[in-house]
CSV table of C-alpha atoms (C1' of nucleotides) in Angstrom, one decimal:
chain,number,residue,atom,x,y,z
A,297,UNK,CA,73.9,107.8,124.4
A,298,UNK,CA,73.4,109.6,120.7
A,299,UNK,CA,73.1,106.7,118.8
A,300,UNK,CA,69.4,106.1,120.2
A,301,UNK,CA,68.6,109.2,119.2
A,302,UNK,CA,70.4,109.4,115.4
A,303,UNK,CA,68.7,105.9,114.4
A,304,UNK,CA,65.1,107.5,116.4
A,305,UNK,CA,65.8,111.3,114.2
A,306,UNK,CA,66.3,108.8,111.0
A,307,UNK,CA,63.0,106.8,111.3
A,308,UNK,CA,61.3,110.1,111.8
A,309,UNK,CA,62.8,111.3,108.6
A,310,UNK,CA,61.1,107.6,106.8
A,311,UNK,CA,60.7,104.1,108.0
A,312,UNK,CA,63.7,102.3,107.2
A,313,UNK,CA,65.9,98.4,108.2
A,314,UNK,CA,68.5,98.2,109.8
A,315,UNK,CA,70.6,97.7,106.6
A,316,UNK,CA,69.1,101.3,105.2
A,317,UNK,CA,70.1,103.0,108.4
A,318,UNK,CA,73.6,101.9,108.2
A,319,UNK,CA,73.8,103.4,104.6
A,320,UNK,CA,72.6,106.7,105.9
A,321,UNK,CA,75.0,106.6,108.7
A,322,UNK,CA,77.6,106.0,106.1
A,323,UNK,CA,76.3,108.7,103.6
A,324,UNK,CA,75.9,111.8,105.8
A,325,UNK,CA,75.8,112.0,109.4
A,326,UNK,CA,79.8,109.8,109.4
A,327,UNK,CA,81.2,112.8,107.8
A,328,UNK,CA,79.7,115.5,110.1
A,329,UNK,CA,78.2,114.4,113.3
A,330,UNK,CA,78.4,110.4,114.2
A,331,UNK,CA,78.9,107.1,113.2
A,332,UNK,CA,77.9,103.7,113.8
A,333,UNK,CA,78.6,100.4,112.1
A,334,UNK,CA,75.4,97.5,111.3
A,335,UNK,CA,77.2,95.7,114.9
A,336,UNK,CA,75.9,98.4,116.6
A,337,UNK,CA,73.2,99.4,114.9
A,338,UNK,CA,71.2,96.2,115.0
A,339,UNK,CA,70.8,95.3,118.6
A,340,UNK,CA,70.3,99.1,119.4
A,341,UNK,CA,66.9,98.5,117.0
A,342,UNK,CA,66.2,95.3,118.8
A,343,UNK,CA,66.3,97.4,122.1
A,344,UNK,CA,64.3,100.8,120.8
A,345,UNK,CA,61.8,98.3,119.7
A,346,UNK,CA,61.7,96.5,123.0
A,347,UNK,CA,61.1,99.8,124.6
A,348,UNK,CA,58.4,100.6,122.3
A,349,UNK,CA,60.3,103.5,120.4
A,350,UNK,CA,59.7,102.1,117.5
A,351,UNK,CA,58.1,99.0,115.8
A,352,UNK,CA,58.5,96.5,112.6
A,353,UNK,CA,56.1,98.4,110.1
A,354,UNK,CA,56.8,95.8,107.4
A,355,UNK,CA,59.0,92.3,106.9
A,356,UNK,CA,60.7,91.6,103.3
A,357,UNK,CA,62.3,89.6,101.5
A,358,UNK,CA,65.4,88.1,103.1
A,359,UNK,CA,64.4,89.0,106.3
A,360,UNK,CA,64.3,92.4,105.9
A,361,UNK,CA,62.8,94.5,108.7
A,362,UNK,CA,61.3,97.8,108.4
A,363,UNK,CA,60.9,99.8,111.5
A,364,UNK,CA,59.0,102.8,111.9
A,365,UNK,CA,59.0,105.6,114.6
A,366,UNK,CA,56.0,105.2,117.4
A,367,UNK,CA,54.8,108.1,119.4
A,368,UNK,CA,56.9,107.7,122.2
A,369,UNK,CA,60.0,107.3,119.9
A,370,UNK,CA,58.8,110.8,118.8
A,371,UNK,CA,58.3,112.2,122.5
A,372,UNK,CA,61.9,111.1,123.2
A,373,UNK,CA,63.4,112.3,120.2
A,374,UNK,CA,61.5,115.3,121.2
A,375,UNK,CA,63.0,115.4,124.3
A,376,UNK,CA,66.5,114.7,123.4
A,377,UNK,CA,67.0,117.6,120.8
A,378,UNK,CA,64.7,120.5,122.7
A,379,UNK,CA,64.7,119.7,126.5
A,380,UNK,CA,68.2,118.8,127.1
A,381,UNK,CA,71.3,121.6,127.1
A,382,UNK,CA,72.9,121.3,124.0
A,383,UNK,CA,76.1,120.4,125.3
A,384,UNK,CA,78.5,119.4,122.8
A,385,UNK,CA,80.7,116.6,123.1
A,386,UNK,CA,83.2,116.4,120.3
A,387,UNK,CA,85.5,114.3,118.9
A,388,UNK,CA,87.4,115.0,115.5
A,389,UNK,CA,91.1,113.7,114.9
A,390,UNK,CA,91.2,116.1,111.9
A,391,UNK,CA,90.5,119.3,114.1
A,392,UNK,CA,93.1,117.6,116.7
A,393,UNK,CA,96.0,117.4,113.9
A,394,UNK,CA,95.0,121.1,113.0
A,395,UNK,CA,95.4,122.1,116.8
A,396,UNK,CA,98.8,120.0,116.8
A,397,UNK,CA,100.6,121.8,114.1
A,398,UNK,CA,102.9,124.0,115.9
A,399,UNK,CA,104.7,120.9,117.0
A,400,UNK,CA,105.9,120.6,113.5
A,401,UNK,CA,108.7,122.3,111.7
A,402,UNK,CA,107.5,125.3,109.2
A,403,UNK,CA,108.1,123.6,106.4
A,404,UNK,CA,106.1,120.1,107.2
A,405,UNK,CA,103.6,122.2,108.4
A,406,UNK,CA,102.8,124.2,105.2
A,407,UNK,CA,103.0,121.1,103.3
A,408,UNK,CA,99.9,119.4,106.1
A,409,UNK,CA,98.1,122.7,105.5
A,410,UNK,CA,98.3,123.3,101.4
A,411,UNK,CA,97.2,119.3,101.8
A,412,UNK,CA,94.4,120.2,103.6
A,413,UNK,CA,93.2,123.4,101.8
A,414,UNK,CA,93.1,121.4,98.4
A,415,UNK,CA,91.5,118.6,100.1
A,416,UNK,CA,88.8,121.1,101.7
A,417,UNK,CA,88.5,122.3,98.1
A,418,UNK,CA,88.4,119.3,96.2
A,419,UNK,CA,85.4,118.1,99.0
A,420,UNK,CA,83.9,121.6,98.6
A,421,UNK,CA,83.4,121.6,95.1
A,422,UNK,CA,82.1,117.9,94.7
A,423,UNK,CA,79.0,118.8,97.5
A,424,UNK,CA,78.6,121.9,96.0
A,425,UNK,CA,76.9,119.7,92.5
A,426,UNK,CA,75.2,117.3,94.7
A,427,UNK,CA,73.9,120.4,96.5
A,428,UNK,CA,73.0,121.6,93.2
A,429,UNK,CA,71.8,118.6,91.6
A,430,UNK,CA,69.6,117.8,95.1
A,431,UNK,CA,68.2,121.8,94.9
A,432,UNK,CA,67.3,121.0,91.2
A,433,UNK,CA,65.2,118.1,91.5
A,434,UNK,CA,62.9,119.2,93.7
A,435,UNK,CA,61.3,121.5,96.8
A,436,UNK,CA,63.9,119.1,98.9
A,437,UNK,CA,62.4,119.9,102.6
A,438,UNK,CA,64.6,119.3,105.2
A,439,UNK,CA,66.8,116.3,106.0
A,440,UNK,CA,70.0,116.0,103.8
A,441,UNK,CA,69.9,119.5,103.1
A,442,UNK,CA,70.7,121.2,106.6
A,443,UNK,CA,73.8,118.3,106.6
A,444,UNK,CA,75.1,119.7,103.0
A,445,UNK,CA,74.8,123.2,103.8
A,446,UNK,CA,76.7,122.4,107.4
A,447,UNK,CA,79.0,120.1,105.1
A,448,UNK,CA,79.5,123.4,102.3
A,449,UNK,CA,80.3,125.8,105.2
A,450,UNK,CA,82.5,123.4,107.6
A,451,UNK,CA,84.4,123.0,104.1
A,452,UNK,CA,84.9,125.9,103.8
A,453,UNK,CA,86.3,127.0,107.4
A,454,UNK,CA,88.8,124.7,106.6
A,455,UNK,CA,89.8,125.6,103.6
A,456,UNK,CA,90.3,129.3,104.6
A,457,UNK,CA,91.6,128.5,108.4
A,458,UNK,CA,94.0,126.2,106.9
A,459,UNK,CA,95.3,129.6,104.2
A,460,UNK,CA,95.1,131.6,107.7
A,461,UNK,CA,97.7,129.5,108.9
A,462,UNK,CA,100.4,129.4,106.5
A,463,UNK,CA,100.0,133.0,106.1
A,464,UNK,CA,100.5,132.8,109.5
A,465,UNK,CA,103.5,130.8,109.5
A,466,UNK,CA,105.2,132.7,106.9
B,41,UNK,CA,94.6,105.5,118.9
B,42,UNK,CA,94.2,109.7,118.9
B,43,UNK,CA,94.6,110.0,122.4
B,44,UNK,CA,98.3,108.9,122.8
B,45,UNK,CA,98.9,111.5,120.0
B,46,UNK,CA,97.3,114.4,121.2
B,47,UNK,CA,99.2,113.6,124.6
B,48,UNK,CA,102.7,113.7,123.0
B,49,UNK,CA,101.6,116.8,120.8
B,50,UNK,CA,100.8,118.6,124.1
B,51,UNK,CA,104.3,117.5,125.6
B,52,UNK,CA,105.7,118.7,122.4
B,53,UNK,CA,104.5,121.5,123.3
B,54,UNK,CA,106.4,121.6,126.6
B,55,UNK,CA,106.8,119.5,129.9
B,56,UNK,CA,103.9,118.5,131.5
B,57,UNK,CA,102.3,116.7,134.6
B,58,UNK,CA,99.1,114.7,133.5
B,59,UNK,CA,97.7,116.6,136.1
B,60,UNK,CA,98.5,119.6,133.7
B,61,UNK,CA,97.9,117.4,130.6
B,62,UNK,CA,94.0,117.2,132.1
B,63,UNK,CA,93.6,120.9,132.3
B,64,UNK,CA,95.1,121.7,129.0
B,65,UNK,CA,92.3,119.3,127.2
B,66,UNK,CA,89.7,120.4,129.6
B,67,UNK,CA,90.7,124.5,128.5
B,68,UNK,CA,91.4,124.3,124.8
B,69,UNK,CA,91.1,120.9,123.1
B,70,UNK,CA,87.9,119.4,124.8
B,71,UNK,CA,85.6,121.7,123.2
B,72,UNK,CA,86.9,121.2,119.6
B,73,UNK,CA,88.2,118.3,119.1
B,74,UNK,CA,89.1,115.5,121.8
B,75,UNK,CA,88.1,115.0,125.3
B,76,UNK,CA,90.1,112.7,128.4
B,77,UNK,CA,89.8,112.3,131.5
B,78,UNK,CA,92.5,111.9,134.1
B,79,UNK,CA,91.9,108.4,134.8
B,80,UNK,CA,92.7,107.8,130.9
B,81,UNK,CA,95.6,110.0,130.7
B,82,UNK,CA,97.4,108.4,133.9
B,83,UNK,CA,97.7,105.2,132.3
B,84,UNK,CA,98.4,105.9,128.7
B,85,UNK,CA,101.5,108.3,130.3
B,86,UNK,CA,102.8,105.2,131.9
B,87,UNK,CA,102.3,103.2,128.4
B,88,UNK,CA,104.2,105.5,126.9
B,89,UNK,CA,107.0,106.6,129.0
B,90,UNK,CA,107.3,102.3,129.0
B,91,UNK,CA,107.4,102.3,125.3
B,92,UNK,CA,110.0,105.4,125.7
B,93,UNK,CA,107.8,108.2,124.0
B,94,UNK,CA,107.9,110.1,126.9
B,95,UNK,CA,110.4,111.0,130.2
B,96,UNK,CA,109.9,111.6,133.6
B,97,UNK,CA,111.8,114.9,133.8
B,98,UNK,CA,111.4,116.2,137.2
B,99,UNK,CA,109.7,115.1,139.9
B,100,UNK,CA,107.8,117.6,142.9
B,101,UNK,CA,105.7,117.9,145.2
B,102,UNK,CA,102.6,116.1,146.2
B,103,UNK,CA,104.3,113.4,143.7
B,104,UNK,CA,104.1,114.9,140.8
B,105,UNK,CA,106.1,114.2,137.7
B,106,UNK,CA,106.8,116.0,134.6
B,107,UNK,CA,107.2,114.1,131.3
B,108,UNK,CA,108.9,115.4,128.7
B,109,UNK,CA,108.7,113.9,125.1
B,110,UNK,CA,111.5,112.2,123.6
B,111,UNK,CA,113.1,112.0,120.0
B,112,UNK,CA,110.9,108.8,119.1
B,113,UNK,CA,108.1,110.7,120.8
B,114,UNK,CA,108.9,113.2,118.5
B,115,UNK,CA,109.1,110.6,115.3
B,116,UNK,CA,106.1,108.9,116.5
B,117,UNK,CA,103.7,112.7,117.0
B,118,UNK,CA,105.3,113.6,113.4
B,119,UNK,CA,104.4,110.5,111.3
B,120,UNK,CA,101.2,110.6,112.7
B,121,UNK,CA,100.7,113.9,111.6
B,122,UNK,CA,102.1,113.7,108.2
B,123,UNK,CA,102.5,110.7,107.2
B,124,UNK,CA,98.9,108.9,107.6
B,125,UNK,CA,96.0,110.2,105.8
B,126,UNK,CA,93.9,112.6,107.8
B,127,UNK,CA,91.1,110.5,107.5
B,128,UNK,CA,88.8,111.9,109.7
B,129,UNK,CA,86.3,110.1,112.1
B,130,UNK,CA,84.0,113.1,113.9
B,131,UNK,CA,81.5,112.3,117.1
B,132,UNK,CA,79.9,115.7,117.6
B,133,UNK,CA,76.6,116.1,119.5
B,134,UNK,CA,75.7,119.3,118.1
B,135,UNK,CA,75.9,118.6,114.4
B,136,UNK,CA,73.5,115.3,115.0
B,137,UNK,CA,71.1,117.4,116.7
B,138,UNK,CA,71.3,120.4,113.9
B,139,UNK,CA,70.7,117.6,111.3
B,140,UNK,CA,67.7,116.2,112.6
B,141,UNK,CA,66.1,119.3,113.2
B,142,UNK,CA,64.1,118.7,110.1
B,143,UNK,CA,61.7,116.1,112.5
B,144,UNK,CA,60.7,118.7,114.9
B,145,UNK,CA,57.7,121.3,114.1
B,146,UNK,CA,58.6,124.4,113.1
B,147,UNK,CA,57.6,126.1,116.1
B,148,UNK,CA,60.2,123.7,118.0
B,149,UNK,CA,62.5,123.9,115.4
B,150,UNK,CA,62.9,127.9,115.6
B,151,UNK,CA,63.5,127.9,119.2
B,152,UNK,CA,66.3,125.5,118.8
B,153,UNK,CA,67.9,127.3,116.4
B,154,UNK,CA,67.4,130.5,118.2
B,155,UNK,CA,69.3,129.4,121.2
B,156,UNK,CA,71.6,127.7,119.1
B,157,UNK,CA,72.3,131.0,117.6
B,158,UNK,CA,72.3,133.2,120.9
B,159,UNK,CA,75.1,130.2,122.3
B,160,UNK,CA,77.4,131.0,119.5
B,161,UNK,CA,77.5,134.3,119.6
B,162,UNK,CA,78.0,134.5,123.3
B,163,UNK,CA,80.6,131.9,123.3
B,164,UNK,CA,82.0,133.9,120.5
B,165,UNK,CA,82.7,137.1,121.8
B,166,UNK,CA,84.1,135.7,124.9
B,167,UNK,CA,86.5,134.3,122.9
B,168,UNK,CA,86.9,137.2,120.8
B,169,UNK,CA,87.8,139.1,124.0
B,170,UNK,CA,90.3,136.0,125.1
B,171,UNK,CA,91.9,136.3,121.8
B,172,UNK,CA,92.8,140.0,122.2
B,173,UNK,CA,94.3,139.7,125.7
B,174,UNK,CA,96.7,136.6,124.5
B,175,UNK,CA,97.6,139.1,120.8
B,176,UNK,CA,98.2,142.0,122.9
B,177,UNK,CA,100.0,140.2,125.5
B,178,UNK,CA,102.9,138.5,123.3
B,179,UNK,CA,103.7,137.2,120.1
B,180,UNK,CA,101.8,134.3,121.0
B,181,UNK,CA,103.7,131.4,118.4
B,182,UNK,CA,101.5,128.3,118.1
B,183,UNK,CA,99.6,126.1,119.7
B,184,UNK,CA,96.8,127.9,121.8
B,185,UNK,CA,96.4,130.5,118.8
B,186,UNK,CA,95.9,128.0,116.2
B,187,UNK,CA,93.0,126.2,118.3
B,188,UNK,CA,91.3,129.7,118.9
B,189,UNK,CA,91.3,130.6,115.5
B,190,UNK,CA,89.4,127.9,114.7
B,191,UNK,CA,87.1,128.0,117.4
B,192,UNK,CA,86.2,131.7,116.5
B,193,UNK,CA,85.3,130.7,113.0
B,194,UNK,CA,83.4,127.7,113.8
B,195,UNK,CA,81.0,129.9,116.4
B,196,UNK,CA,80.7,132.2,113.3
B,197,UNK,CA,79.5,129.1,111.2
B,198,UNK,CA,77.1,127.8,113.5
B,199,UNK,CA,75.5,131.3,114.1
B,200,UNK,CA,75.2,131.8,110.4
B,201,UNK,CA,74.0,128.3,109.9
B,202,UNK,CA,71.6,129.0,112.5
B,203,UNK,CA,70.3,131.6,111.0
B,204,UNK,CA,70.3,130.0,107.3
B,205,UNK,CA,68.1,127.3,108.4
B,206,UNK,CA,65.7,129.5,110.2
B,207,UNK,CA,65.1,131.5,107.6
B,208,UNK,CA,65.2,128.5,105.3
B,209,UNK,CA,62.4,127.1,107.6
B,210,UNK,CA,60.5,130.1,106.9
C,62,DA,C1',91.2,124.7,161.3
C,63,DA,C1',88.7,124.4,157.0
C,64,DT,C1',88.2,124.1,152.3
C,65,DA,C1',90.1,124.6,147.8
C,66,DA,C1',93.0,123.4,144.5
C,67,DC,C1',96.6,120.0,143.7
C,68,DA,C1',98.3,115.2,141.7
C,69,DT,C1',98.0,110.7,141.4
C,70,DG,C1',96.1,106.1,141.0
C,71,DT,C1',92.1,101.8,139.8
C,72,DA,C1',87.8,99.4,139.0
C,73,DA,C1',83.4,98.7,137.0
C,74,DC,C1',80.8,99.3,133.4
C,75,DG,C1',79.2,100.9,129.1
C,76,DC,C1',80.0,102.5,124.3
C,77,DG,C1',82.3,101.3,119.6
C,78,DT,C1',85.2,98.5,116.3
C,79,DT,C1',87.0,94.8,114.2
C,80,DA,C1',86.3,90.6,113.2
C,81,DC,C1',83.6,85.9,112.1
C,82,DA,C1',79.2,83.8,110.8
C,83,DT,C1',75.3,82.9,107.7
C,84,DG,C1',72.0,83.4,104.1
C,85,DA,C1',68.9,85.3,100.4
C,86,DT,C1',68.2,87.9,96.2
C,87,DT,C1',69.7,90.2,92.1
C,88,DA,C1',72.7,91.2,88.0
C,89,DC,C1',75.5,89.9,84.6
D,289,DG,C1',76.7,79.9,87.7
D,290,DT,C1',78.7,83.3,90.0
D,291,DA,C1',79.7,87.3,91.7
D,292,DA,C1',77.6,91.4,94.0
D,293,DT,C1',74.7,93.2,96.7
D,294,DC,C1',71.4,92.5,99.9
D,295,DA,C1',70.0,91.6,105.2
D,296,DT,C1',71.0,90.4,110.1
D,297,DG,C1',73.7,88.6,113.6
D,298,DT,C1',76.9,87.5,117.4
D,299,DA,C1',81.5,87.5,120.3
D,300,DA,C1',85.6,89.5,121.8
D,301,DC,C1',88.2,93.3,122.4
D,302,DG,C1',89.6,97.9,123.2
D,303,DC,C1',88.5,102.7,124.1
D,304,DG,C1',86.0,106.2,127.0
D,305,DT,C1',83.5,107.6,131.6
D,306,DT,C1',81.7,107.2,136.1
D,307,DA,C1',82.8,106.4,140.1
D,308,DC,C1',85.8,104.8,144.0
D,309,DA,C1',90.0,105.9,146.5
D,310,DT,C1',93.7,108.4,148.6
D,311,DG,C1',96.9,111.9,150.1
D,312,DT,C1',99.5,116.7,149.8
D,313,DT,C1',100.2,121.8,149.9
D,314,DA,C1',98.0,126.4,149.8
D,315,DT,C1',94.7,129.9,150.3
D,316,DT,C1',91.8,132.3,154.3
DNA sequence: AATAACATGTAACGCGTTACATGATTAC
DNA sequence: GTAATCATGTAACGCGTTACATGTTATT
């Protein structure tokens, strides 16, 4: 049950509405870590509120409800992060494809790897400029910067791995 | 629907039984790319056989059925690998925890990062010796070696990212 | 003889996606 | 006034996990 902890984490950073949380998933989490749609987020927020992990901090226009994390929520989040072993359940379509590459003939495999490397390079460049802006703008403590740094390194990894695999295929 | 393509990929490498496929998921795929239990694998194999993507190549002791991929199955696998855009759906608990780290106080965060780095280093070493054995044993073409190389690089990435993050926290 | 490993299957439940549904506010 | 965006909610369906269930073969 990671969704609730992702939500608690985002709310620990700052109070947000379900709508905003949905946007945050799309903006950063979804690409590297976790995805969720609004149809899953709203009911989960309701449950978290029921359990006292979060509370409505503000009600705005268009029925907007801004939630804030409570002390109980913070405790739950910390316990999940620190106490539980960071056992890692992973599903990653791209990596799966990378692993199944050896089932293709060399021509197909190389075409795939070439596209993959190009794509990683492009995403890397894009993220790099974003990060540069972020770093220039302010002393950006926390959140997004950790994600971005991981992203930078992961794109570089994919690009380099693809180059290695291409060389190996010959 | 990636499970069926993972199965097709494993069967393209070599014919296997449901039991063996379950072991293969546990051995390599599960850690980096995809996981599946036997309770999901057996029904999916039955469906794939129904659709002519795979066929029973051999029946052995204890009701063991060895499946082999068919031409139709190979075509389906290739199409999934090559034709479809490698859009990447990801869920990764460890990365999620890494992103939510900034919600912890510095002491907790550093403890987490320190464990994470140690763990990555240990896994890296273990995998390194495994790979060395594999490389020494034979000219291991394909499959496992791609996965292993990715694993090596990913563990190193996590270790280095954790070091970066610790430095940043101060 | 007992235990571990091999081998397959299904049912119940929970999580996640897609689609359906509705309305308010802002920008052009 | 019209389109885009903001904002929330639910229902149906499919995918994935846990648990239940059973039997065979190899090892000690």
